[in-house]
Coordinates of C-alpha atoms and ligand atoms in Angstrom, one line a residue:
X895 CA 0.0 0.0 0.0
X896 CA 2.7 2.3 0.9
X897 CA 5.8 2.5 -1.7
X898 CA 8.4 4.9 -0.8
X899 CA 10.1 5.6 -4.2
X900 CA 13.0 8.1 -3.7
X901 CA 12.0 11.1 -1.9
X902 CA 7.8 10.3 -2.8
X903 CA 5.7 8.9 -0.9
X904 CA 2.4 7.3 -2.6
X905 CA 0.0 5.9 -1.3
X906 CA -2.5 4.0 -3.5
X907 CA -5.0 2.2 -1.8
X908 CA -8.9 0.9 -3.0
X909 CA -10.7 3.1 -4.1
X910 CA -8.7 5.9 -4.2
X911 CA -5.1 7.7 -4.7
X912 CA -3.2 10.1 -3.4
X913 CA 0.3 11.5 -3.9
X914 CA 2.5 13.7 -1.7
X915 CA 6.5 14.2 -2.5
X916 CA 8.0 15.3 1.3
X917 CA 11.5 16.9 0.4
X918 CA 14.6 17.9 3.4
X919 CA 13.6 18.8 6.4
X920 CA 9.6 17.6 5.3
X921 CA 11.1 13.9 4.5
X922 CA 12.8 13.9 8.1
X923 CA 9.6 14.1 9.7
X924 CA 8.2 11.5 7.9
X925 CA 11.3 8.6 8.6
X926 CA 11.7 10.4 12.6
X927 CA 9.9 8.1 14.8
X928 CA 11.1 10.1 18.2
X929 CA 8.6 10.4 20.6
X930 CA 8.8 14.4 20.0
X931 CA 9.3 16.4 17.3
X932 CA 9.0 20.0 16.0
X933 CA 9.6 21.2 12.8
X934 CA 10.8 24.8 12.5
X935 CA 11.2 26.9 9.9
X936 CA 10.7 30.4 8.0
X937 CA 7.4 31.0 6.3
X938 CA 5.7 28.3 3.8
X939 CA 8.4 25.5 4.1
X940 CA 5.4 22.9 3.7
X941 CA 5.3 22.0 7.7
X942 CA 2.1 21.7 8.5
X943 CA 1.2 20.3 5.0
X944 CA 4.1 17.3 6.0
X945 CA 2.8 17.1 9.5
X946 CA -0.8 16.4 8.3
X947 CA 0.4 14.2 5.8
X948 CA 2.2 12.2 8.2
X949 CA -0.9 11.7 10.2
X950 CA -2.3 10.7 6.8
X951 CA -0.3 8.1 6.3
X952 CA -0.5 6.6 10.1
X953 CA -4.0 6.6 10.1
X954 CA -4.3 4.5 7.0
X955 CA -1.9 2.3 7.2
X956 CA -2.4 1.1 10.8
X957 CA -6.0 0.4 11.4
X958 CA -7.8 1.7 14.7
X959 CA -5.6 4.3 14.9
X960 CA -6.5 7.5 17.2
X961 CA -4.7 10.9 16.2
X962 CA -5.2 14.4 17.1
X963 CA -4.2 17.6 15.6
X964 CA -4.7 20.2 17.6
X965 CA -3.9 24.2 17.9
X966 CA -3.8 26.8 20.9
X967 CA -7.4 27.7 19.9
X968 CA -9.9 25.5 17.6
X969 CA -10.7 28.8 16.2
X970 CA -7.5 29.4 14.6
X971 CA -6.7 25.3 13.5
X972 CA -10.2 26.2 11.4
X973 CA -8.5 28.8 9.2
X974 CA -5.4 27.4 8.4
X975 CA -4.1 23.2 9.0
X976 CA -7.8 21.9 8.5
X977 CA -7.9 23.6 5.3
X978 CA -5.0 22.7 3.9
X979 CA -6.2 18.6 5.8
X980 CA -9.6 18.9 3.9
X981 CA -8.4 20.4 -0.1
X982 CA -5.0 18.4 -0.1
X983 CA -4.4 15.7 1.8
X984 CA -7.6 14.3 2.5
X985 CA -9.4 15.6 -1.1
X986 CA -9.6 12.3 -2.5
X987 CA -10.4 10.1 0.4
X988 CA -13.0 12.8 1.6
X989 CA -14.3 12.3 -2.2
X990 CA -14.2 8.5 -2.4
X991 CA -15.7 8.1 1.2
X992 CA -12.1 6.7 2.5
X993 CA -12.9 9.2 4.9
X994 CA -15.8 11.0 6.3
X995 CA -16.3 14.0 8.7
X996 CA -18.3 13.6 11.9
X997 CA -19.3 16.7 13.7
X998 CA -19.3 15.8 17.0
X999 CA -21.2 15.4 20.2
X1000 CA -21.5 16.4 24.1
X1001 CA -19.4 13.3 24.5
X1002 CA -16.8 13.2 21.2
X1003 CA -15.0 16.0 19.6
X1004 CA -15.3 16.8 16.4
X1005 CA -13.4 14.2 13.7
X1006 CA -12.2 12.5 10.6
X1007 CA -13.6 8.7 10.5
X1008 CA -11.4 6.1 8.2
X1009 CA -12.9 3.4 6.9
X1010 CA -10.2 1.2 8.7
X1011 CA -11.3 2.2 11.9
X1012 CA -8.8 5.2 12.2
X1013 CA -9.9 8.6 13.5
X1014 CA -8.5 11.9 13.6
X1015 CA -9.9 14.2 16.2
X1016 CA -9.8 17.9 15.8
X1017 CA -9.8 20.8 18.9
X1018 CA -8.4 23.3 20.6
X1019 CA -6.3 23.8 24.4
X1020 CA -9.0 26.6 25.1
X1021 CA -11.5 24.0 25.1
X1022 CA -10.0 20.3 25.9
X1023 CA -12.1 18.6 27.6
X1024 CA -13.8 16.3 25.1
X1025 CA -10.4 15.8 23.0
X1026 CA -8.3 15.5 26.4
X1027 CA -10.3 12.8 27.8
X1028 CA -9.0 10.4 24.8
X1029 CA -5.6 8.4 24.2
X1030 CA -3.8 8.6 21.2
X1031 CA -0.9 7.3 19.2
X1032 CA 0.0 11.0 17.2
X1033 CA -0.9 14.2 18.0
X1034 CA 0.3 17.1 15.7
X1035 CA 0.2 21.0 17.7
X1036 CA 0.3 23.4 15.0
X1037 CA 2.2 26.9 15.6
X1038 CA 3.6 24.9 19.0
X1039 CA 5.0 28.1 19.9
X1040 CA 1.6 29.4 20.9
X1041 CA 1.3 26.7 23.8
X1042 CA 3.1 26.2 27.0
X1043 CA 5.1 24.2 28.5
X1044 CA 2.2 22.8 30.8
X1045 CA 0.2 22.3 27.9
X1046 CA 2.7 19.9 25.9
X1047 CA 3.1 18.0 29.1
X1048 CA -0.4 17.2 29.3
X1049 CA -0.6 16.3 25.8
X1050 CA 2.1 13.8 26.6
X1051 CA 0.1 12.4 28.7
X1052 CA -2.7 11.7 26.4
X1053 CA -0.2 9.3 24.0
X1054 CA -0.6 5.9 25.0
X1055 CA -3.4 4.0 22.6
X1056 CA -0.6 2.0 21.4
X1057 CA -1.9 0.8 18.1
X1058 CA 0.8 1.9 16.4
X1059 CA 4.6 0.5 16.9
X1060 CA 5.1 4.1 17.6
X1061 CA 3.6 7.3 19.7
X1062 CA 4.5 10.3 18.6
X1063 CA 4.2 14.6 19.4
X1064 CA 4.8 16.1 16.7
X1065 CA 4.8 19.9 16.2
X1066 CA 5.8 22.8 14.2
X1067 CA 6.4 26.7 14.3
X1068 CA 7.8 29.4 12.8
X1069 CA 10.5 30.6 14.9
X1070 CA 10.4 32.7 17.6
X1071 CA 12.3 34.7 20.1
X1072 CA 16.2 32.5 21.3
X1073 CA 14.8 32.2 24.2
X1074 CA 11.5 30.9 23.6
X1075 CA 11.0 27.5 26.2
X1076 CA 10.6 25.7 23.2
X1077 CA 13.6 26.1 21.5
X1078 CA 15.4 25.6 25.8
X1079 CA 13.9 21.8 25.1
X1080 CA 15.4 21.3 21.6
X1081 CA 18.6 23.0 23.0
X1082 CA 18.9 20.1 25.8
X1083 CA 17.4 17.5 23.6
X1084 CA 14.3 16.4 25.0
X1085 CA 12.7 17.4 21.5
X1086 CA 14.3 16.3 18.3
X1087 CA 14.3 20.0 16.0
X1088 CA 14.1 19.3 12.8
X1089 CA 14.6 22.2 10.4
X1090 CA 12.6 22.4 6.7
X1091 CA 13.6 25.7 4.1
X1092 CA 12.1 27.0 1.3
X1093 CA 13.7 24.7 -1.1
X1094 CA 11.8 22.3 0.1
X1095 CA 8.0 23.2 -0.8
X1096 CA 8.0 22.3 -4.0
X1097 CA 5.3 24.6 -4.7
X1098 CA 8.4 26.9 -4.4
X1099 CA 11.1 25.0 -6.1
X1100 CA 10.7 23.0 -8.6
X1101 CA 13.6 20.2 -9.8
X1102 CA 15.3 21.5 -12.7
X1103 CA 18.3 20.8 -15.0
X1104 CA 21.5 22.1 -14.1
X1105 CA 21.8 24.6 -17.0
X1106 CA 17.9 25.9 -16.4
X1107 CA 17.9 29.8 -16.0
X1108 CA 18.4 30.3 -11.6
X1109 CA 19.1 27.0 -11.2
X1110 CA 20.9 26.2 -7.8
X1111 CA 21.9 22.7 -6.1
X1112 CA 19.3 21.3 -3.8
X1113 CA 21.3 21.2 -0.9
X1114 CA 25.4 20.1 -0.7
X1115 CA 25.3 16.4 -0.2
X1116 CA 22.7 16.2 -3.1
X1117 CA 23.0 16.4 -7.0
X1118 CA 19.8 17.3 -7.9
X1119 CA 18.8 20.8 -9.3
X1120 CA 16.1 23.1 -8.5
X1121 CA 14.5 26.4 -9.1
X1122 CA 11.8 29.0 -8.2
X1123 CA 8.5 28.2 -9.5
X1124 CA 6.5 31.5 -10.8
X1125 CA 4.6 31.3 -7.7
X1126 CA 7.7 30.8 -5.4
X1127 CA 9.6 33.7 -7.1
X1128 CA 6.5 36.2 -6.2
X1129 CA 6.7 34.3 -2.6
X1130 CA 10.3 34.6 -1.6
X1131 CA 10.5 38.7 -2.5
X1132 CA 7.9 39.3 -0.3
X1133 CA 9.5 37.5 2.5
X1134 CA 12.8 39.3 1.1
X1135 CA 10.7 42.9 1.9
X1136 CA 10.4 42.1 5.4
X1137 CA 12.7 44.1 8.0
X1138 CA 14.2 43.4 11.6
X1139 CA 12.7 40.4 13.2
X1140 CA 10.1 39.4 11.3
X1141 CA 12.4 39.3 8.0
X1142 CA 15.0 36.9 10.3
X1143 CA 12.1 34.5 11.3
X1144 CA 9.8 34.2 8.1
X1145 CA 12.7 34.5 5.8
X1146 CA 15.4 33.4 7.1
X1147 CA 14.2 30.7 9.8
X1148 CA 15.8 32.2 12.8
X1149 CA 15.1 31.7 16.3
X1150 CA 15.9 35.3 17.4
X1151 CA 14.3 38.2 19.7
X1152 CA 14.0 41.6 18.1
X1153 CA 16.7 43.7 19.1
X1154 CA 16.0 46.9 21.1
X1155 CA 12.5 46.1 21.8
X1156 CA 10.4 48.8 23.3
X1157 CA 8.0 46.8 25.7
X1158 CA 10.1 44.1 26.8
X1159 CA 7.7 43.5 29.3
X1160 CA 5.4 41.7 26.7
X1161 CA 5.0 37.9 27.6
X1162 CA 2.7 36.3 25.4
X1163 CA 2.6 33.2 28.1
X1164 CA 1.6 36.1 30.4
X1165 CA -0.1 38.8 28.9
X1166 CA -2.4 37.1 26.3
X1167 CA -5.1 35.4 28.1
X1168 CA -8.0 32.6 27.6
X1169 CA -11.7 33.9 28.0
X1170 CA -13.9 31.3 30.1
X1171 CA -16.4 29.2 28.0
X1172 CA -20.0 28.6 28.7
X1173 CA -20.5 24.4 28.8
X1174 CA -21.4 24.6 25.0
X1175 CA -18.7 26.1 24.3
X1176 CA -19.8 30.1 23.5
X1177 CA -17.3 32.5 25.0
X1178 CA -18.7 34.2 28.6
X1179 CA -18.2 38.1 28.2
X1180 CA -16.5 40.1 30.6
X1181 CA -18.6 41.2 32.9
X1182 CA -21.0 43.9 32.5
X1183 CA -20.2 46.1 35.5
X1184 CA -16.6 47.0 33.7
X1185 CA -16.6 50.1 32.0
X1186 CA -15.4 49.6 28.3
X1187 CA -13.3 52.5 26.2
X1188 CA -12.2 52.0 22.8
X1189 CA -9.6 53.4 21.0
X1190 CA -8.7 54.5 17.6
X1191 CA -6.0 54.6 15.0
X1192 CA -7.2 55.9 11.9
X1193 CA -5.7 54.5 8.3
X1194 CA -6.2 53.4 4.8
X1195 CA -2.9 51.8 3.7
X1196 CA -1.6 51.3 7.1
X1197 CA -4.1 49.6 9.0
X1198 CA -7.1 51.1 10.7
X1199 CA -7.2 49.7 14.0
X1200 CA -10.1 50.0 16.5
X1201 CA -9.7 48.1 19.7
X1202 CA -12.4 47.5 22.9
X1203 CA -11.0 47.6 26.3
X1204 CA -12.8 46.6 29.6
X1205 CA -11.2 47.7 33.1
X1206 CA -11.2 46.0 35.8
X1207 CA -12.2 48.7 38.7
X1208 CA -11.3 46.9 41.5
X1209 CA -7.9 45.6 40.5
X1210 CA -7.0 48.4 38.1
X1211 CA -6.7 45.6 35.5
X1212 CA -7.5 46.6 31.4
X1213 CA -8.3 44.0 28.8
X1214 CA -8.4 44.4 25.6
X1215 CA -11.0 42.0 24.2
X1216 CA -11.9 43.0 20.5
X1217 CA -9.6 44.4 17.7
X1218 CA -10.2 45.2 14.3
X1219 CA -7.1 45.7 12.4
X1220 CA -7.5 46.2 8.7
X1221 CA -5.7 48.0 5.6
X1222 CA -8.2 49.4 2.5
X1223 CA -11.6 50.2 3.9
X1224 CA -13.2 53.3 4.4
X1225 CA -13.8 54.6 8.0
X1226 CA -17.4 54.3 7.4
X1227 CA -17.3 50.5 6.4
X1228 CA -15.2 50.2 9.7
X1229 CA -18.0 52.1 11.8
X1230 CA -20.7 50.0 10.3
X1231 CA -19.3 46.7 11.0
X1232 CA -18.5 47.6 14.6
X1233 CA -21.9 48.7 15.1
X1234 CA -22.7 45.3 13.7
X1235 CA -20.7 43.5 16.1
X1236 CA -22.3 45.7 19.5
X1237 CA -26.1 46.3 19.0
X1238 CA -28.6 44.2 17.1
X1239 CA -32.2 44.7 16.2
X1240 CA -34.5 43.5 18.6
X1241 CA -38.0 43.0 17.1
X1242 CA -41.2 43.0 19.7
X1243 CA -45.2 42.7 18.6
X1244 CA -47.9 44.8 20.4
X1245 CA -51.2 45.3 19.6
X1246 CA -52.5 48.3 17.6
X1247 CA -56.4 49.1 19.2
X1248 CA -56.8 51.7 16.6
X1249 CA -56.0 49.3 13.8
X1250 CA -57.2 46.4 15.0
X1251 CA -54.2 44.7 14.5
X1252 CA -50.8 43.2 15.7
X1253 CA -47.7 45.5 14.5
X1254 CA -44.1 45.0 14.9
X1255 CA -41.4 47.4 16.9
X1256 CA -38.2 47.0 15.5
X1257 CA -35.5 48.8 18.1
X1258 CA -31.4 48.7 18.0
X1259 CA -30.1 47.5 21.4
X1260 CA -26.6 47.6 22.9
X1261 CA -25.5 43.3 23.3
X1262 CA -22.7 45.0 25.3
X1263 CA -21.9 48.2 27.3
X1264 CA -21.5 51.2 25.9
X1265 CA -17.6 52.8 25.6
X1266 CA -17.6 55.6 27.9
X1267 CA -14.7 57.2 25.8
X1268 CA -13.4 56.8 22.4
X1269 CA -10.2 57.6 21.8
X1270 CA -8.2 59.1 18.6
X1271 CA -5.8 59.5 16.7
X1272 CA -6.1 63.5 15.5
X1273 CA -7.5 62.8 12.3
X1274 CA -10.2 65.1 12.3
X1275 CA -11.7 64.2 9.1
X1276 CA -11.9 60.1 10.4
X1277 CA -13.6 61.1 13.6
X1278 CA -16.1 63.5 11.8
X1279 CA -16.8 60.0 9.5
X1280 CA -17.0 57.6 12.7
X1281 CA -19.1 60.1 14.9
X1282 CA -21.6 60.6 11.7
X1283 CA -21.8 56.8 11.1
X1284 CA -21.9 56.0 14.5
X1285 CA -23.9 58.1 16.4
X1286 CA -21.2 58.3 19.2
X1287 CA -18.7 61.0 20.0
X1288 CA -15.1 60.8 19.9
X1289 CA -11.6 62.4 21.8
X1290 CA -8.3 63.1 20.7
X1291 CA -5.6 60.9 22.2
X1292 CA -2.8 62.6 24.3
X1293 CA 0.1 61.6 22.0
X1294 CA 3.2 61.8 23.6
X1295 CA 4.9 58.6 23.0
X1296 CA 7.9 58.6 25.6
X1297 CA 5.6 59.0 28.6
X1298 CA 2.7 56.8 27.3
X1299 CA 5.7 54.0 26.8
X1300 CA 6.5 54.4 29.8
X1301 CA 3.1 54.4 31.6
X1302 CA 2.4 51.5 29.2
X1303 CA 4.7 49.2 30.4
X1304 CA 3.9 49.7 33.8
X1305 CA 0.8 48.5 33.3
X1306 CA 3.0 45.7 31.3
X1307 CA 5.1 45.1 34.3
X1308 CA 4.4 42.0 36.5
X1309 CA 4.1 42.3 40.2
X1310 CA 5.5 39.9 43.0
X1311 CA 2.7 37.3 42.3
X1312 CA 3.1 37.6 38.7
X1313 CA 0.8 39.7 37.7
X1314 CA 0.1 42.5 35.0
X1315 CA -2.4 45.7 34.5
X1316 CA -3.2 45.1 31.1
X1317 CA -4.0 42.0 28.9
X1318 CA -4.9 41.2 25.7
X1319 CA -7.8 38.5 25.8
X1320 CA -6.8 35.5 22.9
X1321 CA -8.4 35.9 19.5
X1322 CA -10.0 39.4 20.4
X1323 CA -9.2 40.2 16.0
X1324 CA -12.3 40.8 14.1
X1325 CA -11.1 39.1 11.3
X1326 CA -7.7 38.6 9.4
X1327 CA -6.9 41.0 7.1
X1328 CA -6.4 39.5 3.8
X1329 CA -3.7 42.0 2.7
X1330 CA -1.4 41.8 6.3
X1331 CA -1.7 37.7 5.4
X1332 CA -0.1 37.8 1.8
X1333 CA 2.4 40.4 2.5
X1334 CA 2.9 38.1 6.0
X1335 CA 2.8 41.7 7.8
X1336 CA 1.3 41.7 11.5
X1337 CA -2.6 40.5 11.7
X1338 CA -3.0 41.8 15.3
X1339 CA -1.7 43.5 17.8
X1340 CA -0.4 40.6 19.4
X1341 CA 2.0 40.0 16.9
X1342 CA 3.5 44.1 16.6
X1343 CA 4.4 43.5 20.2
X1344 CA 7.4 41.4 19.0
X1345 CA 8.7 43.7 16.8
X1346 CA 8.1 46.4 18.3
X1347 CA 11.9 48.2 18.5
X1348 CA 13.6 51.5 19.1
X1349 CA 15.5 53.4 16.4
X1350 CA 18.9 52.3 16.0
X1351 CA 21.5 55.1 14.5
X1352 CA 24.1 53.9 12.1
X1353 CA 26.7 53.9 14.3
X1354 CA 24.9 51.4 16.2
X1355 CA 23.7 53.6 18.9
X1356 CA 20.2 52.8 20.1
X1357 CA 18.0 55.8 19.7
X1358 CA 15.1 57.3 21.8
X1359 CA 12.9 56.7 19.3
X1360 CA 10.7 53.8 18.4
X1361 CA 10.9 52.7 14.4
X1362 CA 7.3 53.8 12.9
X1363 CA 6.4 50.6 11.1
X1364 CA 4.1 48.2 12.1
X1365 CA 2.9 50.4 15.0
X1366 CA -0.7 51.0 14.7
X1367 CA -2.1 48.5 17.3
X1368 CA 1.0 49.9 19.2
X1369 CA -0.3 53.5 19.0
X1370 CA -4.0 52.4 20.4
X1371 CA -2.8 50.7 23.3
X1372 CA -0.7 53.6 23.9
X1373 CA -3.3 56.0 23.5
X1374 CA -5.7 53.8 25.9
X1375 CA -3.3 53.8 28.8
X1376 CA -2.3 57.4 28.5
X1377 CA -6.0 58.4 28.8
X1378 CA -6.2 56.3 32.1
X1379 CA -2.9 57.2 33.7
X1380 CA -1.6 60.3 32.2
X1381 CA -1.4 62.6 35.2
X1382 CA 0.7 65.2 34.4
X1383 CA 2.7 67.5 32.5
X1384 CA 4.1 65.7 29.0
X1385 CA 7.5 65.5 29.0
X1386 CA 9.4 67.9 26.4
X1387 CA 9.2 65.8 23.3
X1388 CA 10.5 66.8 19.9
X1389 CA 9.6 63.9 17.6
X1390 CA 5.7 63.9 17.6
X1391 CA 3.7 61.4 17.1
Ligands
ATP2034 N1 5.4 18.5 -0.9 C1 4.5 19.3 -1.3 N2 3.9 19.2 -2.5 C2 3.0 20.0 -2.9 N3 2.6 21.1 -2.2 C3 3.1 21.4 -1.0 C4 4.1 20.5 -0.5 N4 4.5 21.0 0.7 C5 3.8 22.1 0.9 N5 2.9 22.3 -0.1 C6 2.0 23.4 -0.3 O1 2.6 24.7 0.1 C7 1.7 25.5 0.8 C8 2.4 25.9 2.1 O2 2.6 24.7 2.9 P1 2.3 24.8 4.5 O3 1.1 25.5 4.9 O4 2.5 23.3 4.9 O5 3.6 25.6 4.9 P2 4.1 26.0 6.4 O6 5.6 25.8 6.4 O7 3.3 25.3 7.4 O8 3.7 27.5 6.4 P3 3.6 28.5 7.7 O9 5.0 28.8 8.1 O10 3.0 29.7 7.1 O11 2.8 27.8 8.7 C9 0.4 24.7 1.0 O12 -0.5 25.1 0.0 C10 0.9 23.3 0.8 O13 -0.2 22.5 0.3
MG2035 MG1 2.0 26.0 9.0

């Protein structure tokens, strides 16, 4: 059933077919039978495509089988490993009946159901208790650098159905900072790191002849040829157009921390926290008693980026729970599809004596509490826009970014028990924005945190100056703290803001 011909695996079983050719660090993966694995690399190497492949393959050839793929949030696994699972690796056996999808129950999680008695159950850490109460023989955590360390240990726990000769974690990531924990446990070998590059997405290279225009050597100990594929060339020089951190990571496959970083306080492990779930699952909004603020950064080309922020009274505690980050709409759009997300129409029947006759009363209500401030940038034509579309009335933000840094990252700051004034709540983006994805720009505010960095001169010499770029959902949270702790005088400041 399974014939490994050269660097292709194929497997060809009644009734169907399917073909996948795993090159470097991709073909690794699929011979490593460690116990733990993660594959790390820049941008688009084929990971998770090899990862779900190799769960594939396990699942068909050993019947009974029980794997998991799983992802800090079920939310997030929907948008990106299932769909590459579902259009490529299992197209045909979804389309010969190989394979069919079960949607799942109080009891079960959702899953994939082989004929051969195999299943693959799909989740999420935020909500684990269905898929956690199952043993399995492979589990595959996408983007592992998302989880903790508590997290992976329980998943250890949770390999033990033995039907396979072998039980398996496998995981992968694009790289983050040197000292993620992650990259600790590759460091002292508890967890085999397997590195995959470009050239080995053949969606990106293609095997060529050795006098074909750009063609380069596959890698030294090899004599094969390859080159970019139309679609890899247009790939690569948009990873080439990154800068600082994000260029070393996505491009380069480096497992490095921004240098100079402004808020060095910023722990995702800390910082970014789960919401509590209802028992069927719906998130359970922060209470109502908060008062919420939101804040504005207007933009077009950069992003616009709105975000809503409930405070804690008693502790002195913010969380930021909803962002919208987004390049290419119009601040009316934006104020239409927040109002979208905060009230809906409420529609009651009375009874018209006059007319003899019910009628309907079709109101707006508020699903959440109204922001008691909204805070902006000074662009005086997008607050005219929001107020008109919204109804509500805006402020200008006090701007001065040395003392709002500073004020932010107290609230970043950790005290003696470990913990922070402000917080961003997990998943709190609207919705991705298409344009931040293909250019592989930051999505969310969570991700400008890390690259975040002061100015450096060329001597070297760090300056007092953050680098404007990817600072938008910097600027709100900025602009939210200073409003709450700004007390006095701003401090002479020549750069603006
Ligand atoms: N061996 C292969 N043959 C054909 N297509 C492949 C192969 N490997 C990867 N691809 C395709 O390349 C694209 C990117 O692959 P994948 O999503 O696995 O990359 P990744 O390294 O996980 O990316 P990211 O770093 O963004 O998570 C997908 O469309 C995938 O189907
Ligand atoms: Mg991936």
């Amino acid at each position: 059933m399974v014939n490994t011909l050269n660097k292709s695996v194929l497997i060809t079983g009644q009734p169907h077919e399917h073909e996948y050719a795993p090159r470097g660090g991709c073909l690794e993966l699929f011979n490593s039978r460690q116990e733990e694995i993660l594959v790390s690399g820049p941008a688009g190497t084929g990971k998770s495509r090899a990862c779900l492949e190799k769960i594939f393959m396990v699942c068909m050839l050993t019947k009974n089988t029980r794997a998991l793929i799983l992802r800090k949030t079920q939310r997030s696994l929907g948008s990106t490993a299932l769909v590459t699972w579902r259009n490529f690796v299992i197209k045909e056996a979804l389309e010969t009946g190989e394979v069919v999808y079960y949607g799942g129950s109080q009891q079960e999680a959702p899953q994939y159901r082989f004929k051969n008695g195999s299943t693959v159950t799909i989740g999420g850490l935020d909500n684990p208790t269905r898929i956690m109460s199952s043993e399995y023989d492979i589990v595959y955590v996408q983007e592992a650098t998302e989880i903790t360390i508590t997290d992976l240990e329980f998943i250890k726990t949770r390999l033990r159905n033995w039907r396979t000769s072998f039980q398996q974690l496998i995981m992968d990531c694009n790289p983050a900072g040197d000292k993620h924990w992650l990259k600790l446990r590759c460091n002292d070998g508890k967890c085999r790191l397997i590195e995959s590059r470009h050239e080995d997405n053949p969606r990106l290279f293609e095997e060529c002849e050795e006098d074909a225009p750009s063609a380069k050597i596959y890698e030294a100990s090899s004599t094969g040829f390859i080159a970019p594929t139309e679609y890899g060339a247009k790939y690569i020089s948009i990873l080439d157009n990154l800068t600082g951190v994000r260029h070393k990571r996505l491009r380069l496959g480096l497992w490095v921390s921004a240098e100079g970083i402004v808020y060095e306080e910023f722990d995702p492990a800390i910082h970014v926290v789960d919401w509590d779930y209802d028992a069927d699952g719906n998130r359970l909004p922060l209470p109502e008693e908060w008062p919420r603020y939101w804040t504005i950064d207007f933009g077009y080309v950069h992003p616009f980026v709105l975000k809503c922020y409930a405070l804690d009274p008693d502790e002195d505690v913010l969380y930021m729970y909803r962002e919208i980050h987004y390049t290419q709409r119009l601040v009316e759009e934006h104020a239409s599809q927040i109002l979208s997300i905060v009230t809906k129409e409420v529609v009651t029947e009375w009874y018209d004596h006059f007319n003899r006759e019910m009628r309907e009363r079709r109101e707006v209500v508020w699903t959440e509490p109204k922001p008691q401030a909204i805070i902006c940038d000074h662009d005086a034509e997008g607050r005219k826009t929001f107020e008109k579309h919204t109804g509500l009335g805006t402020q200008r933000a006090i701007k001065h970014v040395h003392d709002g840094i500073d004020l932010h990252k107290a609230r970043l700051k950790t005290d003696k028990d470990g913990f922070a004034r402000f917080y961003l709540m997990r998943n709190a983006l609207v919705e991705k924005d298409p344009y931040a994805v293909e250019h592989l720009l930051p999505t969310s505010t969570e991700e400008e945190y890390a690259s975040y960095v002061w100015k450096v001169s060329p001597d070297g010499r760090k300056q007092d100056e953050p680098v404007k770029r990817d600072d938008d959902g910097m600027d709100a949270d900025r602009y939210m703290t200073m409003f709450l702790d700004f007390k006095g005088k701003a401090r002479l400041s020549l750069m603006g803001a």
